Amino acid sequence: MALAYSGGLDTTVAIHWLKTKYNAEVITVTVNVGQEDDFEEIEERAHKLGVLKHYTIDARSEFANGPVASAIMLNALYEDKYPLGTALARPLIAEKVIETARKEGCDAIAHGSTSKGNDQVRFEEAIKAMAPDLMIIAPARIWGMDRGSEIEYARKNNIPIPEVHSRFSIDDNLWTRSIEGPELDDPLAEPPDDAFKWVVNPSKVTEPLKLDIEFEGGIPMAINGERMKLPELILTLNRLVGGHGYGRVDHVENRVVGFKSREVYEAPAALTLIEAHRDLEKLVYTPIEYRFKRIMDQTWTDLVYEGLWHEPLRLELEEMARSMNKWVTGTVKVMVRGGLTILGRSSPYAGYSREIADYVKGWYPSDEEARGFINMWTLHSLTAYRVRWGNGLS
Ligand code: ARG
């Protein structure tokens, strides 16, 4: 069977457990979506546990140019806060594991998700869509061990477990660093500073950082005039913006599995790019487009978060978003200092006309035109108002 192997405690214990319980030949697949891991060490650990084969698949640029690019074009912030990092990566990881399973003639796929999270839904939806004939095994839903018992199990069975560098359980990729841990379970408790790695404490930032972000067709192409490929641009912004104290997210999130959880993230590039992108869309789109696009954004984001990657509407919304984003070309100026401030924007497709809008020299409709407009614009509402509450005179 093929195991989606992150190299962490759960999936490391899972190798041994699958071999013992199912007598399985295990092939491990580690997909690099930009997480800060030592992939050689992960491979070594897999071999020490006697896997039949191990694959490390570099999917960084596919991740950036696929799901992440869509997330930018669709301003994806779940419940206005979470840039979806983990959710965006799961279907791609599943796809890579499935491809490997096919190549190796596996009859089952295993993943490390528990029964409490959204990730199980995302993995299994993808497997059911792309490889419905493959059996799905989720050891962590079956074995009933908590973290302590897993460590105990590992010790008893001589399993080389990864050194625990931090008190937190981290899922990271180039877009988002998701932070979990018992200290964060009280929604009122302030997260300790050492939970964070990408974003310095905003209260410590003294120097402001100014950035020009250039977009072409909805995709960021350059920072301060320097053109970069998307993965590099994201890493650069994570470093620069995170270094100036912007990008921490702390909120109570509605999971798909029926309960609220306190979630903490770091996503400096994601938050900056989405805010800048949305600003540029507002400059370019008609109000009708802008209003409709917000509904598209939210619907797409909810589908991805909720593990419905293969819902046809997800793809259809992306096609329409790409088409609308043809016009989202231009530059947004921002300043970062423990927060983000937009300083200005421009686009060759701006729907903004200085000739009309200029306060002094701009266009002023005549008194008669304005009165006529206001009469008709308010007619529906005021007709109903009068019917219900009289003419307003008492
Ligand atoms: N709450 C987020 C989500 O559902 C992040 C989950 C983090 N996942 C993890 N395996 N640590 O997408």
Coordinates of C-alpha atoms and ligand atoms in Angstrom, one line a residue:
M1 CA 0.0 0.0 0.0
A2 CA 1.0 3.6 -0.5
L3 CA 1.3 5.8 2.6
A4 CA 1.1 9.6 2.5
Y5 CA 4.2 10.1 4.6
S6 CA 4.9 13.5 6.2
G7 CA 7.7 12.1 8.3
G8 CA 6.0 13.2 11.6
L9 CA 5.2 11.1 14.6
D10 CA 1.8 9.8 13.4
T11 CA 2.8 8.6 10.0
T12 CA 6.1 7.2 11.3
V13 CA 4.3 5.0 13.8
A14 CA 1.8 4.2 11.0
I15 CA 4.5 2.5 8.9
H16 CA 5.2 0.0 11.7
W17 CA 1.5 -0.4 12.6
L18 CA 0.5 -1.0 9.0
K19 CA 3.2 -3.6 8.5
T20 CA 2.3 -5.4 11.8
K21 CA -1.5 -5.2 11.6
Y22 CA -2.0 -5.8 7.8
N23 CA 1.2 -7.5 7.0
A24 CA 1.4 -4.8 4.3
E25 CA 4.3 -3.8 2.1
V26 CA 4.4 -0.1 2.6
I27 CA 5.5 2.4 0.0
T28 CA 6.0 5.9 1.5
V29 CA 5.3 9.1 -0.5
T30 CA 6.5 12.4 0.8
V31 CA 5.2 15.4 -1.2
N32 CA 7.2 18.6 -1.0
V33 CA 4.8 21.6 -1.1
G34 CA 7.4 23.9 0.5
Q35 CA 7.3 22.6 4.1
E36 CA 10.5 23.3 6.0
D37 CA 11.5 19.7 6.5
D38 CA 14.7 17.6 5.9
F39 CA 13.6 15.3 3.1
E40 CA 16.7 13.1 3.3
E41 CA 16.2 12.5 7.0
I42 CA 12.6 11.6 6.3
E43 CA 13.6 9.2 3.6
E44 CA 16.2 7.6 5.9
R45 CA 13.6 7.1 8.6
A46 CA 11.3 5.4 6.2
H47 CA 14.0 3.0 5.1
K48 CA 15.0 2.3 8.7
L49 CA 11.4 1.2 9.2
G50 CA 11.7 -1.2 6.3
V51 CA 9.5 0.3 3.7
L52 CA 9.5 -1.4 0.3
K53 CA 10.2 1.9 -1.5
H54 CA 10.2 5.6 -0.7
Y55 CA 9.3 8.5 -3.0
T56 CA 10.0 12.2 -2.4
I57 CA 8.0 14.3 -4.9
D58 CA 8.8 17.9 -5.5
A59 CA 5.5 19.6 -6.2
R60 CA 6.4 23.1 -5.1
S61 CA 5.9 24.9 -8.4
E62 CA 2.9 22.8 -9.2
F63 CA 1.4 23.8 -5.9
A64 CA 2.3 27.5 -6.4
N65 CA 1.1 27.8 -10.0
G66 CA -2.0 25.6 -9.5
P67 CA -4.0 25.8 -6.2
V68 CA -2.1 28.8 -4.8
A69 CA -2.5 30.9 -7.9
S70 CA -6.3 30.1 -7.9
A71 CA -6.4 31.1 -4.2
I72 CA -4.9 34.5 -5.1
M73 CA -7.3 35.0 -8.0
L74 CA -10.2 34.1 -5.7
N75 CA -9.0 36.0 -2.6
A76 CA -9.4 32.8 -0.6
L77 CA -9.7 33.6 3.1
Y78 CA -11.9 31.1 4.9
E79 CA -14.3 32.9 7.3
D80 CA -12.4 36.0 6.2
K81 CA -9.2 34.9 8.0
Y82 CA -7.6 31.6 7.0
P83 CA -5.7 31.5 3.7
L84 CA -6.4 27.8 3.3
G85 CA -2.7 26.6 3.1
T86 CA -3.4 23.1 4.5
A87 CA -6.7 22.7 2.6
L88 CA -5.1 23.7 -0.7
A89 CA -2.3 21.2 -0.4
R90 CA -4.3 18.1 0.5
P91 CA -5.8 17.3 -3.0
L92 CA -2.4 17.7 -4.6
I93 CA -0.7 15.5 -2.1
A94 CA -3.5 12.9 -2.6
E95 CA -3.0 13.1 -6.4
K96 CA 0.7 12.4 -6.1
V97 CA 0.2 9.5 -3.7
I98 CA -2.4 8.1 -6.1
E99 CA -0.1 8.4 -9.1
T100 CA 2.6 6.5 -7.1
A101 CA 0.1 3.9 -6.0
R102 CA -0.9 3.3 -9.6
K103 CA 2.7 3.0 -10.7
E104 CA 3.5 0.5 -8.0
G105 CA 0.3 -1.5 -8.4
C106 CA -0.9 -0.8 -4.8
D107 CA -4.4 -1.8 -3.7
A108 CA -4.7 0.6 -0.8
I109 CA -3.8 4.1 0.3
A110 CA -3.1 5.2 3.9
H111 CA -3.0 8.6 5.4
G112 CA -2.3 10.0 8.9
S113 CA -5.4 12.1 9.5
T114 CA -7.4 11.7 12.7
S115 CA -11.2 11.6 12.9
K116 CA -11.4 15.2 14.3
G117 CA -10.0 17.1 11.5
N118 CA -10.9 18.4 8.0
D119 CA -7.9 16.8 6.4
Q120 CA -9.4 13.3 6.4
V121 CA -12.3 14.6 4.4
R122 CA -10.0 16.3 1.9
F123 CA -7.8 13.3 1.4
E124 CA -10.6 10.8 1.1
E125 CA -12.7 12.9 -1.2
A126 CA -9.7 13.1 -3.6
I127 CA -9.1 9.4 -3.4
K128 CA -12.7 8.6 -4.0
A129 CA -12.8 10.9 -7.0
M130 CA -9.5 9.8 -8.7
A131 CA -9.2 6.2 -7.5
P132 CA -12.5 4.8 -6.2
D133 CA -11.2 1.3 -6.4
L134 CA -8.4 1.8 -3.9
M135 CA -9.0 0.9 -0.3
I136 CA -8.5 3.8 2.2
I137 CA -6.9 3.2 5.6
A138 CA -6.6 5.8 8.3
P139 CA -4.5 4.2 11.1
A140 CA -4.9 7.2 13.4
R141 CA -8.7 6.7 13.3
I142 CA -8.3 3.1 14.2
W143 CA -5.5 2.6 16.7
G144 CA -6.9 4.9 19.5
M145 CA -3.5 6.1 20.7
D146 CA -2.9 9.7 21.9
R147 CA 0.4 11.4 21.4
G148 CA 1.8 9.9 24.6
S149 CA 0.8 6.3 23.7
E150 CA 2.3 6.8 20.2
I151 CA 5.6 7.7 21.7
E152 CA 5.4 4.8 24.1
Y153 CA 4.5 2.5 21.1
A154 CA 7.5 3.8 19.2
R155 CA 9.8 3.2 22.1
K156 CA 8.6 -0.4 22.6
N157 CA 9.0 -1.2 19.0
N158 CA 12.3 0.6 18.4
I159 CA 10.8 3.0 16.0
P160 CA 13.1 6.0 15.2
I161 CA 10.7 8.9 15.8
P162 CA 11.5 12.4 14.6
E163 CA 13.0 14.7 17.2
V164 CA 10.4 16.9 18.6
H165 CA 11.7 20.4 17.9
S166 CA 8.7 22.3 19.2
R167 CA 5.8 21.9 21.6
F168 CA 3.5 22.5 18.7
S169 CA 2.2 20.4 15.9
I170 CA 2.9 22.1 12.6
D171 CA 1.6 21.7 9.1
D172 CA 3.4 24.1 6.8
N173 CA 3.8 24.7 3.1
L174 CA 4.8 27.8 1.1
W175 CA 1.4 29.5 1.6
T176 CA 0.6 28.9 5.3
R177 CA 2.0 27.6 8.5
S178 CA -0.7 26.0 10.6
I179 CA 0.0 25.8 14.3
E180 CA -1.7 23.4 16.7
G181 CA -1.0 22.5 20.3
P182 CA -2.6 22.0 23.7
E183 CA -1.5 25.5 24.7
L184 CA -3.7 27.0 22.0
D185 CA -6.9 25.1 22.9
D186 CA -8.1 27.8 25.2
P187 CA -9.5 30.5 22.8
L188 CA -8.7 33.1 25.4
A189 CA -5.1 32.2 26.0
E190 CA -2.6 34.3 24.2
P191 CA -0.4 32.2 21.9
P192 CA 3.2 32.1 23.2
D193 CA 5.7 33.8 21.0
D194 CA 7.7 30.6 20.3
A195 CA 4.6 29.2 18.5
F196 CA 5.6 31.6 15.6
K197 CA 8.4 31.2 13.2
W198 CA 7.7 33.3 10.1
V199 CA 6.3 36.5 11.7
V200 CA 8.1 38.5 14.3
N201 CA 6.1 39.9 17.2
P202 CA 4.3 43.0 15.7
S203 CA 5.0 45.0 18.9
K204 CA 8.8 44.8 18.2
V205 CA 8.7 46.3 14.7
T206 CA 10.1 49.8 14.4
E207 CA 11.1 50.1 10.7
P208 CA 8.3 50.3 8.1
L209 CA 8.7 48.3 4.9
K210 CA 7.4 49.7 1.6
L211 CA 6.6 47.3 -1.3
D212 CA 5.4 47.7 -4.9
I213 CA 3.6 44.5 -5.9
E214 CA 2.9 44.1 -9.6
F215 CA 0.2 41.8 -10.9
E216 CA -0.4 40.5 -14.4
G217 CA -3.7 38.8 -15.1
G218 CA -4.4 38.4 -11.3
I219 CA -1.0 36.8 -10.6
P220 CA 1.8 38.6 -8.7
M221 CA 4.9 38.9 -11.0
A222 CA 7.3 41.3 -9.3
I223 CA 8.2 42.9 -6.0
N224 CA 9.8 46.4 -6.1
G225 CA 10.4 46.0 -9.8
E226 CA 12.1 42.6 -9.6
R227 CA 10.4 39.9 -11.5
M228 CA 10.2 36.5 -9.8
K229 CA 8.6 33.1 -10.3
L230 CA 5.6 32.6 -8.1
P231 CA 7.2 30.2 -5.5
E232 CA 10.2 32.5 -5.1
L233 CA 8.0 35.6 -4.9
I234 CA 5.9 34.0 -2.1
L235 CA 9.1 33.0 -0.2
T236 CA 10.5 36.5 -0.5
L237 CA 7.3 38.1 0.8
N238 CA 7.1 35.6 3.7
R239 CA 10.5 36.7 4.7
L240 CA 10.1 40.4 4.1
V241 CA 6.6 40.9 5.4
G242 CA 7.0 38.3 8.2
G243 CA 10.2 40.2 9.2
H244 CA 8.1 43.3 9.6
G245 CA 5.5 41.8 11.9
Y246 CA 2.5 41.1 9.6
G247 CA 1.0 37.7 8.9
R248 CA -0.2 36.2 12.1
V249 CA -3.8 34.9 12.2
D250 CA -5.7 33.9 15.3
H251 CA -9.4 32.9 15.1
V252 CA -12.1 30.5 16.0
E253 CA -12.8 28.4 13.0
N254 CA -15.9 26.4 12.1
R255 CA -14.6 23.0 11.0
V256 CA -16.5 20.8 8.6
V257 CA -16.6 18.1 11.2
G258 CA -19.1 19.9 13.4
F259 CA -17.2 22.0 16.0
K260 CA -15.4 25.2 16.4
S261 CA -11.7 25.2 17.0
R262 CA -9.1 27.9 17.9
E263 CA -6.7 28.1 15.0
V264 CA -3.4 29.9 14.7
Y265 CA -1.6 30.5 11.5
E266 CA 1.3 32.4 9.9
A267 CA 0.8 33.6 6.3
P268 CA 2.6 36.9 5.6
A269 CA 2.7 36.5 1.8
A270 CA -0.8 35.1 1.5
L271 CA -2.4 37.9 3.5
T272 CA -0.4 40.6 1.7
L273 CA -1.1 39.3 -1.8
I274 CA -4.8 38.7 -1.2
E275 CA -5.2 42.2 0.2
A276 CA -3.3 43.8 -2.7
H277 CA -5.1 41.6 -5.2
R278 CA -8.5 42.5 -3.9
D279 CA -7.6 46.2 -3.9
L280 CA -6.6 46.0 -7.6
E281 CA -9.8 44.1 -8.5
K282 CA -11.8 46.9 -6.9
L283 CA -10.0 49.4 -9.1
V284 CA -10.6 47.5 -12.3
Y285 CA -14.0 45.8 -12.0
T286 CA -17.4 47.3 -12.5
P287 CA -19.4 47.4 -9.2
I288 CA -21.5 44.6 -10.6
E289 CA -18.5 42.4 -11.3
Y290 CA -17.0 43.2 -8.0
R291 CA -20.1 42.3 -6.1
F292 CA -20.5 39.1 -8.0
K293 CA -16.9 38.2 -7.6
R294 CA -17.1 38.3 -3.9
I295 CA -19.8 35.6 -4.0
M296 CA -17.6 33.6 -6.3
D297 CA -14.6 34.0 -3.9
Q298 CA -16.5 32.9 -0.9
T299 CA -18.2 30.0 -2.6
W300 CA -14.8 28.7 -4.0
T301 CA -13.1 29.2 -0.6
D302 CA -15.8 27.3 1.2
L303 CA -15.7 24.4 -1.3
V304 CA -11.9 24.0 -0.9
Y305 CA -12.0 24.3 2.9
E306 CA -14.8 21.8 3.1
G307 CA -13.0 19.1 1.2
L308 CA -15.1 19.3 -2.0
W309 CA -12.2 19.8 -4.4
H310 CA -13.9 17.7 -7.0
E311 CA -17.2 19.5 -6.9
P312 CA -17.6 20.6 -10.5
L313 CA -18.4 24.2 -9.5
R314 CA -14.9 24.5 -8.0
L315 CA -13.4 24.2 -11.4
E316 CA -16.1 26.3 -13.1
L317 CA -15.5 29.1 -10.7
E318 CA -11.8 29.0 -11.3
E319 CA -12.4 29.3 -15.1
M320 CA -14.5 32.3 -14.6
A321 CA -12.1 33.8 -12.1
R322 CA -9.3 33.4 -14.6
S323 CA -11.3 35.1 -17.3
M324 CA -12.2 38.0 -15.0
N325 CA -8.6 38.3 -13.8
K326 CA -7.4 39.0 -17.3
W327 CA -7.9 42.7 -16.4
V328 CA -6.3 42.5 -13.0
T329 CA -3.0 43.9 -14.1
G330 CA -1.2 46.7 -12.3
T331 CA 0.7 47.8 -9.2
V332 CA -0.3 48.1 -5.6
K333 CA 1.9 50.0 -3.1
V334 CA 1.8 48.7 0.4
M335 CA 3.5 49.5 3.7
V336 CA 4.1 46.9 6.4
R337 CA 4.8 47.6 10.0
G338 CA 3.1 45.1 12.3
G339 CA 0.1 45.4 10.0
L340 CA -0.5 46.2 6.4
T341 CA -1.5 49.6 4.9
I342 CA -2.3 50.1 1.2
L343 CA -0.7 53.3 0.0
G344 CA -1.9 53.4 -3.6
R345 CA -2.6 51.5 -6.8
S346 CA -2.7 51.8 -10.6
S347 CA -3.8 49.7 -13.6
P348 CA -4.0 50.2 -17.3
Y349 CA -7.5 48.7 -17.0
A350 CA -8.6 51.0 -14.1
G351 CA -12.3 51.8 -14.2
Y352 CA -11.3 55.0 -12.3
S353 CA -11.5 58.2 -14.4
R354 CA -9.7 61.2 -13.0
E355 CA -11.6 63.3 -15.5
I356 CA -14.9 62.3 -13.9
A357 CA -13.8 62.0 -10.3
D358 CA -11.6 65.1 -9.8
Y359 CA -13.0 67.1 -6.9
V360 CA -12.3 70.5 -8.6
K361 CA -12.1 69.9 -12.3
G362 CA -14.2 66.8 -12.6
W363 CA -17.6 66.2 -14.0
Y364 CA -20.6 67.7 -12.1
P365 CA -24.1 66.7 -13.3
S366 CA -26.5 69.6 -13.5
D367 CA -29.0 70.1 -10.7
E368 CA -31.8 68.9 -13.0
E369 CA -29.9 65.7 -13.9
A370 CA -29.1 65.0 -10.2
R371 CA -32.8 65.5 -9.2
G372 CA -34.0 63.2 -11.9
F373 CA -31.6 60.5 -11.0
I374 CA -32.4 60.7 -7.3
N375 CA -36.1 60.6 -8.0
M376 CA -35.9 57.4 -10.0
W377 CA -33.1 55.8 -7.9
T378 CA -35.2 56.0 -4.7
L379 CA -38.6 55.4 -6.2
H380 CA -38.9 51.7 -5.4
S381 CA -37.8 52.1 -1.8
L382 CA -39.8 55.2 -1.1
T383 CA -43.0 53.8 -2.6
A384 CA -42.8 50.9 -0.2
Y385 CA -41.9 53.2 2.7
R386 CA -44.9 55.4 2.1
V387 CA -47.3 52.4 1.8
R388 CA -46.1 51.0 5.1
W389 CA -45.4 54.1 7.2
G390 CA -47.1 57.0 5.6
N391 CA -45.5 60.0 3.9
G392 CA -43.0 60.8 6.6
L393 CA -44.9 63.9 7.8
S394 CA -46.6 63.8 11.1
Ligands
ARG1 N1 -7.7 24.1 10.4 C1 -6.9 24.1 9.3 C2 -7.5 23.3 8.2 O1 -8.5 22.6 8.4 C3 -5.5 23.7 9.5 C4 -5.3 22.2 9.8 C5 -3.9 21.9 10.1 N2 -3.7 20.5 9.8 C6 -2.9 19.7 10.4 N3 -2.8 18.5 10.0 N4 -2.1 20.2 11.4 O2 -7.2 23.4 7.0

